[in-house]
Structure formats: C-alpha cells, structure tokens
Amino acid sequence: MNCLSCNGKMKKSTVPYSINRRGYHLFLEKIPAYVCSRCGQKYFDENESKAIQNLLKSFEKKLDLVIAA
Ligand SMILES: [Zn+2]
C-alpha cells in the first residue's frame, strides 16, 4: 500500500485521534492506522473508521442524557 498524496511507503502504526465537537472533546490515544513514512499522512482501515463512527454514535446518544443541548 502506498500513500495517495506522495506515493511513499505506508507503515502500520498507531496514532492519536482527537475529535472536537460541540460540548465535548474526545481524545483516543492509540488507533491503529497506516502512516506514510514520507509525508506523515494517516489512513485508517475501514474497520477502525467504522468502529470510531459507531463509538461516536452511541457516545452522543448517551451524552444527550448528561449535558444540556
Ligand atoms: Zn505520503
């Protein structure tokens, strides 16, 4: 797998991932990802992307019970 922006080599690694939304900031310390060894571009596997989306969905539902809109 090569980087889509610079065609450099992608390395399997872990990266921090942060989400800033209205009402909260979520910081995930280690998400598996491919990182370009040349330009540092990050790519998430479909599995991880989906897992993060699911996490956010259920998180936001529960968050509604705790904080005012
Ligand atoms: Zn690159």
Tab-separated table of C-alpha atoms and ligand atoms in Angstrom:
chain	number	residue	atom	x	y	z
A	1	MET	CA	0.000	0.000	0.000
A	2	ASN	CA	1.356	3.408	-0.998
A	3	CYS	CA	0.455	6.912	0.108
A	4	LEU	CA	-2.203	8.576	-2.026
A	5	SER	CA	-0.612	12.003	-1.772
A	6	CYS	CA	3.101	11.312	-2.266
A	7	ASN	CA	3.291	7.608	-3.169
A	8	GLY	CA	5.574	6.974	-0.181
A	9	LYS	CA	5.611	3.742	1.788
A	10	MET	CA	2.815	3.238	4.326
A	11	LYS	CA	3.675	1.771	7.701
A	12	LYS	CA	1.236	0.087	10.072
A	13	SER	CA	1.340	2.052	13.282
A	14	THR	CA	-0.847	3.646	15.930
A	15	VAL	CA	-1.814	7.296	16.027
A	16	PRO	CA	-3.633	9.563	18.446
A	17	TYR	CA	-7.067	10.608	17.266
A	18	SER	CA	-8.976	13.583	18.597
A	19	ILE	CA	-12.492	14.741	17.912
A	20	ASN	CA	-13.737	18.202	18.748
A	21	ARG	CA	-17.487	18.527	18.779
A	22	ARG	CA	-19.961	20.859	20.328
A	23	GLY	CA	-19.992	20.044	24.036
A	24	TYR	CA	-17.060	17.682	24.188
A	25	HIS	CA	-13.571	16.833	23.084
A	26	LEU	CA	-12.696	13.202	22.725
A	27	PHE	CA	-9.107	12.046	22.617
A	28	LEU	CA	-8.218	8.494	21.674
A	29	GLU	CA	-4.617	7.730	22.375
A	30	LYS	CA	-3.821	4.800	20.119
A	31	ILE	CA	-5.751	3.985	16.991
A	32	PRO	CA	-4.257	1.511	14.531
A	33	ALA	CA	-3.551	3.281	11.271
A	34	TYR	CA	-1.280	3.363	8.263
A	35	VAL	CA	1.143	6.250	8.359
A	36	CYS	CA	3.147	7.455	5.379
A	37	SER	CA	6.864	7.290	6.110
A	38	ARG	CA	7.490	10.222	3.757
A	39	CYS	CA	4.783	12.837	4.364
A	40	GLY	CA	3.125	11.543	7.544
A	41	GLN	CA	-0.355	11.216	6.033
A	42	LYS	CA	-2.595	8.916	8.080
A	43	TYR	CA	-5.079	6.400	6.775
A	44	PHE	CA	-7.500	4.374	8.827
A	45	ASP	CA	-8.690	0.936	7.877
A	46	GLU	CA	-12.360	0.593	7.142
A	47	ASN	CA	-12.729	-1.458	10.321
A	48	GLU	CA	-11.289	1.267	12.517
A	49	SER	CA	-13.227	4.032	10.760
A	50	LYS	CA	-16.468	2.148	11.293
A	51	ALA	CA	-15.611	1.369	14.908
A	52	ILE	CA	-14.933	5.058	15.578
A	53	GLN	CA	-18.196	6.087	13.892
A	54	ASN	CA	-20.127	3.555	15.995
A	55	LEU	CA	-18.378	4.702	19.139
A	56	LEU	CA	-19.313	8.321	18.420
A	57	LYS	CA	-22.917	7.449	17.632
A	58	SER	CA	-23.553	5.629	20.897
A	59	PHE	CA	-21.444	8.143	22.807
A	60	GLU	CA	-23.500	11.091	21.530
A	61	LYS	CA	-26.748	9.352	22.360
A	62	LYS	CA	-25.657	8.886	25.957
A	63	LEU	CA	-24.139	12.333	26.115
A	64	ASP	CA	-27.581	13.837	25.447
A	65	LEU	CA	-28.703	12.425	28.797
A	66	VAL	CA	-25.894	14.173	30.634
A	67	ILE	CA	-25.433	17.635	29.116
A	68	ALA	CA	-27.908	20.313	28.082
A	69	ALA	CA	-28.420	20.862	24.375
B	1	ZN	ZN	2.867	10.389	1.752
